């Protein structure tokens, strides 16, 4: 029974570790319950191998999207009308902000 409880606590801590990782990634508020579960399990808590692989793949995909090549591919996938609309919206926002700040305009 003690071994089963220890294994269950370990699994709960691993899940909590994954939730903490996801909260950090998506900038969500922290949960004290997860942190308490990790502390109760001790220092030997980590993600299981299959979850580590998934996290590594997610990080690689995010890095690819953030890179210059990823941004260029996103631009290629967008149509020119969308790009023009975004540029015009940004220009009009900047113009409105300048008009509010400057009485001469």
CSV table of C-alpha atoms in Angstrom, one decimal:
chain,number,residue,atom,x,y,z
A,1,UNK,CA,0.0,0.0,0.0
A,2,UNK,CA,2.8,2.4,0.8
A,3,UNK,CA,4.5,1.7,-2.5
A,4,UNK,CA,1.3,2.3,-4.3
A,5,UNK,CA,0.8,5.6,-2.5
A,6,UNK,CA,4.3,6.6,-3.3
A,7,UNK,CA,3.9,5.8,-7.0
A,8,UNK,CA,0.6,7.7,-7.0
A,9,UNK,CA,2.2,10.7,-5.4
A,10,UNK,CA,5.0,10.6,-8.0
A,11,UNK,CA,2.5,10.5,-10.9
A,12,UNK,CA,0.6,13.4,-9.4
A,13,UNK,CA,3.8,15.3,-9.1
A,14,UNK,CA,4.7,14.6,-12.7
A,15,UNK,CA,1.3,15.8,-13.9
A,16,UNK,CA,1.7,18.9,-11.7
A,17,UNK,CA,5.2,19.5,-13.2
A,18,UNK,CA,3.6,19.3,-16.7
A,19,UNK,CA,0.9,21.8,-15.7
A,20,UNK,CA,3.5,24.2,-14.3
A,21,UNK,CA,5.4,23.9,-17.6
A,22,UNK,CA,2.3,24.7,-19.6
A,23,UNK,CA,1.3,27.6,-17.4
A,24,UNK,CA,4.8,29.1,-17.9
A,25,UNK,CA,4.6,28.6,-21.6
A,26,UNK,CA,1.2,30.2,-22.0
A,27,UNK,CA,1.8,32.8,-19.3
A,28,UNK,CA,-1.1,31.6,-17.1
A,29,UNK,CA,-1.3,32.2,-13.4
A,30,UNK,CA,0.5,29.8,-11.1
A,31,UNK,CA,-1.3,27.2,-9.0
A,32,UNK,CA,-0.2,26.6,-5.4
A,33,UNK,CA,-1.7,23.2,-5.5
A,34,UNK,CA,0.7,22.1,-8.2
A,35,UNK,CA,3.7,23.5,-6.5
A,36,UNK,CA,2.6,21.7,-3.2
A,37,UNK,CA,2.3,18.4,-5.0
A,38,UNK,CA,5.8,18.8,-6.5
A,39,UNK,CA,7.3,19.7,-3.1
A,40,UNK,CA,5.6,16.7,-1.5
A,41,UNK,CA,7.1,14.3,-4.0
A,42,UNK,CA,10.6,15.6,-3.4
A,43,UNK,CA,13.5,16.6,-5.8
A,44,UNK,CA,13.3,13.6,-8.1
A,45,UNK,CA,10.2,14.9,-10.0
A,46,UNK,CA,10.5,15.3,-13.7
A,47,UNK,CA,8.5,14.8,-16.8
A,48,UNK,CA,8.2,11.3,-18.2
A,49,UNK,CA,10.2,10.6,-21.4
A,50,UNK,CA,7.3,10.7,-23.7
A,51,UNK,CA,6.1,14.1,-22.3
A,52,UNK,CA,9.7,15.4,-22.5
A,53,UNK,CA,9.7,14.5,-26.2
A,54,UNK,CA,6.4,16.3,-26.7
A,55,UNK,CA,7.7,19.4,-24.9
A,56,UNK,CA,10.9,19.4,-27.0
A,57,UNK,CA,8.8,19.1,-30.2
A,58,UNK,CA,6.6,22.0,-29.1
A,59,UNK,CA,9.7,24.1,-28.4
A,60,UNK,CA,11.2,23.4,-31.8
A,61,UNK,CA,8.0,24.3,-33.5
A,62,UNK,CA,7.8,27.6,-31.5
A,63,UNK,CA,11.4,28.4,-32.4
A,64,UNK,CA,10.7,27.7,-36.0
A,65,UNK,CA,7.7,30.0,-36.0
A,66,UNK,CA,9.7,32.8,-34.2
A,67,UNK,CA,12.6,32.6,-36.6
A,68,UNK,CA,12.9,34.8,-39.6
A,69,UNK,CA,12.2,31.9,-42.0
A,70,UNK,CA,9.1,31.1,-40.1
A,71,UNK,CA,7.9,34.7,-40.4
A,72,UNK,CA,8.6,34.7,-44.1
A,73,UNK,CA,6.6,31.6,-44.6
A,74,UNK,CA,3.7,33.2,-42.7
A,75,UNK,CA,3.9,36.2,-45.0
A,76,UNK,CA,3.8,34.0,-48.0
A,77,UNK,CA,0.7,32.3,-46.7
A,78,UNK,CA,-1.1,35.6,-46.2
A,79,UNK,CA,-2.7,37.3,-49.1
A,80,UNK,CA,-1.9,40.9,-50.1
A,81,UNK,CA,-5.3,42.2,-49.1
A,82,UNK,CA,-4.8,41.1,-45.6
A,83,UNK,CA,-1.4,42.7,-45.4
A,84,UNK,CA,-2.7,45.9,-46.8
A,85,UNK,CA,-5.6,46.0,-44.3
A,86,UNK,CA,-3.3,45.4,-41.4
A,87,UNK,CA,-0.9,48.2,-42.6
A,88,UNK,CA,-3.8,50.6,-43.1
A,89,UNK,CA,-5.2,49.8,-39.7
A,90,UNK,CA,-1.8,50.4,-38.1
A,91,UNK,CA,-1.3,53.6,-40.0
A,92,UNK,CA,-4.7,54.9,-39.0
A,93,UNK,CA,-4.1,54.0,-35.3
A,94,UNK,CA,-0.8,55.8,-35.3
A,95,UNK,CA,-2.4,58.9,-37.0
A,96,UNK,CA,-5.2,58.9,-34.3
A,97,UNK,CA,-2.7,58.7,-31.5
A,98,UNK,CA,-0.6,61.5,-33.0
A,99,UNK,CA,-3.8,63.7,-33.4
A,100,UNK,CA,-4.6,63.1,-29.8
A,101,UNK,CA,-1.2,64.1,-28.6
A,102,UNK,CA,-0.6,67.0,-30.9
A,103,UNK,CA,-3.0,70.0,-31.0
A,104,UNK,CA,-1.7,71.3,-34.3
A,105,UNK,CA,-2.7,68.2,-36.3
